[in-house]
Amino acid sequence: MDREKSKDRKTYFKVIVSALIGAVLGILAYTNNWLG
């Protein structure tokens, strides 16, 4: 059970990191577009 929990946490963490990276890239692209 503990192993499953840690696996779930890793997946959750990966999803959050991916979302954050996507948001940062989106903001950068938007600002770049706005400035350029």
PDB file of N, CA and C in Angstrom:
ATOM      1  N   MET A   1       0.825  -1.209   0.000  1.00  0.00           N
ATOM      2  CA  MET A   1       0.000   0.000   0.000  1.00  0.00           C
ATOM      3  C   MET A   1       0.865   1.268   0.000  1.00  0.00           C
ATOM      4  N   ASP A   2       1.915   1.235   0.809  1.00  0.00           N
ATOM      5  CA  ASP A   2       2.802   2.395   0.861  1.00  0.00           C
ATOM      6  C   ASP A   2       3.465   2.638  -0.498  1.00  0.00           C
ATOM      7  N   ARG A   3       3.826   1.532  -1.138  1.00  0.00           N
ATOM      8  CA  ARG A   3       4.462   1.650  -2.445  1.00  0.00           C
ATOM      9  C   ARG A   3       3.496   2.291  -3.441  1.00  0.00           C
ATOM     10  N   GLU A   4       2.242   1.875  -3.394  1.00  0.00           N
ATOM     11  CA  GLU A   4       1.225   2.454  -4.282  1.00  0.00           C
ATOM     12  C   GLU A   4       1.064   3.948  -4.014  1.00  0.00           C
ATOM     13  N   LYS A   5       1.076   4.307  -2.744  1.00  0.00           N
ATOM     14  CA  LYS A   5       0.907   5.716  -2.372  1.00  0.00           C
ATOM     15  C   LYS A   5       2.040   6.563  -2.947  1.00  0.00           C
ATOM     16  N   SER A   6       3.264   6.090  -2.782  1.00  0.00           N
ATOM     17  CA  SER A   6       4.408   6.849  -3.283  1.00  0.00           C
ATOM     18  C   SER A   6       4.345   6.950  -4.806  1.00  0.00           C
ATOM     19  N   LYS A   7       3.852   5.891  -5.451  1.00  0.00           N
ATOM     20  CA  LYS A   7       3.711   5.901  -6.909  1.00  0.00           C
ATOM     21  C   LYS A   7       2.694   6.970  -7.321  1.00  0.00           C
ATOM     22  N   ASP A   8       1.580   7.015  -6.589  1.00  0.00           N
ATOM     23  CA  ASP A   8       0.555   8.015  -6.872  1.00  0.00           C
ATOM     24  C   ASP A   8       1.121   9.418  -6.676  1.00  0.00           C
ATOM     25  N   ARG A   9       1.881   9.586  -5.609  1.00  0.00           N
ATOM     26  CA  ARG A   9       2.458  10.897  -5.314  1.00  0.00           C
ATOM     27  C   ARG A   9       3.404  11.323  -6.427  1.00  0.00           C
ATOM     28  N   LYS A  10       4.197  10.376  -6.925  1.00  0.00           N
ATOM     29  CA  LYS A  10       5.132  10.690  -8.012  1.00  0.00           C
ATOM     30  C   LYS A  10       4.373  11.126  -9.259  1.00  0.00           C
ATOM     31  N   THR A  11       3.294  10.403  -9.580  1.00  0.00           N
ATOM     32  CA  THR A  11       2.496  10.745 -10.755  1.00  0.00           C
ATOM     33  C   THR A  11       1.889  12.129 -10.584  1.00  0.00           C
ATOM     34  N   TYR A  12       1.344  12.389  -9.394  1.00  0.00           N
ATOM     35  CA  TYR A  12       0.733  13.679  -9.074  1.00  0.00           C
ATOM     36  C   TYR A  12       1.771  14.789  -9.220  1.00  0.00           C
ATOM     37  N   PHE A  13       2.960  14.545  -8.669  1.00  0.00           N
ATOM     38  CA  PHE A  13       4.052  15.515  -8.739  1.00  0.00           C
ATOM     39  C   PHE A  13       4.418  15.804 -10.191  1.00  0.00           C
ATOM     40  N   LYS A  14       4.490  14.736 -11.001  1.00  0.00           N
ATOM     41  CA  LYS A  14       4.842  14.882 -12.415  1.00  0.00           C
ATOM     42  C   LYS A  14       3.810  15.744 -13.137  1.00  0.00           C
ATOM     43  N   VAL A  15       2.531  15.507 -12.823  1.00  0.00           N
ATOM     44  CA  VAL A  15       1.454  16.276 -13.455  1.00  0.00           C
ATOM     45  C   VAL A  15       1.572  17.750 -13.083  1.00  0.00           C
ATOM     46  N   ILE A  16       1.830  18.025 -11.799  1.00  0.00           N
ATOM     47  CA  ILE A  16       1.953  19.413 -11.341  1.00  0.00           C
ATOM     48  C   ILE A  16       3.139  20.097 -12.018  1.00  0.00           C
ATOM     49  N   VAL A  17       4.273  19.399 -12.072  1.00  0.00           N
ATOM     50  CA  VAL A  17       5.470  19.971 -12.699  1.00  0.00           C
ATOM     51  C   VAL A  17       5.209  20.261 -14.175  1.00  0.00           C
ATOM     52  N   SER A  18       4.565  19.320 -14.855  1.00  0.00           N
ATOM     53  CA  SER A  18       4.257  19.520 -16.275  1.00  0.00           C
ATOM     54  C   SER A  18       3.350  20.724 -16.464  1.00  0.00           C
ATOM     55  N   ALA A  19       2.349  20.862 -15.586  1.00  0.00           N
ATOM     56  CA  ALA A  19       1.416  21.985 -15.675  1.00  0.00           C
ATOM     57  C   ALA A  19       2.152  23.301 -15.437  1.00  0.00           C
ATOM     58  N   LEU A  20       3.041  23.325 -14.451  1.00  0.00           N
ATOM     59  CA  LEU A  20       3.801  24.544 -14.148  1.00  0.00           C
ATOM     60  C   LEU A  20       4.696  24.921 -15.319  1.00  0.00           C
ATOM     61  N   ILE A  21       5.392  23.939 -15.879  1.00  0.00           N
ATOM     62  CA  ILE A  21       6.275  24.205 -17.020  1.00  0.00           C
ATOM     63  C   ILE A  21       5.459  24.723 -18.202  1.00  0.00           C
ATOM     64  N   GLY A  22       4.311  24.087 -18.436  1.00  0.00           N
ATOM     65  CA  GLY A  22       3.445  24.528 -19.525  1.00  0.00           C
ATOM     66  C   GLY A  22       2.975  25.956 -19.317  1.00  0.00           C
ATOM     67  N   ALA A  23       2.615  26.284 -18.079  1.00  0.00           N
ATOM     68  CA  ALA A  23       2.140  27.633 -17.767  1.00  0.00           C
ATOM     69  C   ALA A  23       3.258  28.649 -17.980  1.00  0.00           C
ATOM     70  N   VAL A  24       4.454  28.325 -17.496  1.00  0.00           N
ATOM     71  CA  VAL A  24       5.595  29.238 -17.650  1.00  0.00           C
ATOM     72  C   VAL A  24       5.916  29.448 -19.126  1.00  0.00           C
ATOM     73  N   LEU A  25       5.951  28.370 -19.891  1.00  0.00           N
ATOM     74  CA  LEU A  25       6.245  28.485 -21.321  1.00  0.00           C
ATOM     75  C   LEU A  25       5.163  29.297 -22.026  1.00  0.00           C
ATOM     76  N   GLY A  26       3.911  29.059 -21.645  1.00  0.00           N
ATOM     77  CA  GLY A  26       2.806  29.809 -22.238  1.00  0.00           C
ATOM     78  C   GLY A  26       2.919  31.294 -21.946  1.00  0.00           C
ATOM     79  N   ILE A  27       3.247  31.627 -20.700  1.00  0.00           N
ATOM     80  CA  ILE A  27       3.392  33.039 -20.312  1.00  0.00           C
ATOM     81  C   ILE A  27       4.555  33.670 -21.074  1.00  0.00           C
ATOM     82  N   LEU A  28       5.671  32.939 -21.162  1.00  0.00           N
ATOM     83  CA  LEU A  28       6.837  33.462 -21.883  1.00  0.00           C
ATOM     84  C   LEU A  28       6.496  33.704 -23.350  1.00  0.00           C
ATOM     85  N   ALA A  29       5.832  32.741 -23.968  1.00  0.00           N
ATOM     86  CA  ALA A  29       5.461  32.879 -25.377  1.00  0.00           C
ATOM     87  C   ALA A  29       4.508  34.057 -25.559  1.00  0.00           C
ATOM     88  N   TYR A  30       3.555  34.208 -24.636  1.00  0.00           N
ATOM     89  CA  TYR A  30       2.580  35.299 -24.707  1.00  0.00           C
ATOM     90  C   TYR A  30       3.277  36.649 -24.566  1.00  0.00           C
ATOM     91  N   THR A  31       4.173  36.759 -23.588  1.00  0.00           N
ATOM     92  CA  THR A  31       4.892  38.026 -23.374  1.00  0.00           C
ATOM     93  C   THR A  31       5.769  38.337 -24.572  1.00  0.00           C
ATOM     94  N   ASN A  32       6.440  37.312 -25.086  1.00  0.00           N
ATOM     95  CA  ASN A  32       7.302  37.476 -26.248  1.00  0.00           C
ATOM     96  C   ASN A  32       6.481  37.990 -27.431  1.00  0.00           C
ATOM     97  N   ASN A  33       5.322  37.388 -27.625  1.00  0.00           N
ATOM     98  CA  ASN A  33       4.424  37.771 -28.708  1.00  0.00           C
ATOM     99  C   ASN A  33       3.969  39.213 -28.523  1.00  0.00           C
ATOM    100  N   TRP A  34       3.638  39.558 -27.280  1.00  0.00           N
ATOM    101  CA  TRP A  34       3.141  40.890 -26.949  1.00  0.00           C
ATOM    102  C   TRP A  34       4.227  41.941 -27.148  1.00  0.00           C
ATOM    103  N   LEU A  35       5.471  41.592 -26.753  1.00  0.00           N
ATOM    104  CA  LEU A  35       6.582  42.537 -26.881  1.00  0.00           C
ATOM    105  C   LEU A  35       7.031  42.641 -28.335  1.00  0.00           C
ATOM    106  N   GLY A  36       7.080  41.493 -29.021  1.00  0.00           N
ATOM    107  CA  GLY A  36       7.569  41.479 -30.391  1.00  0.00           C
ATOM    108  C   GLY A  36       6.485  41.907 -31.339  1.00  0.00           C
TER     109      GLY A  36
END
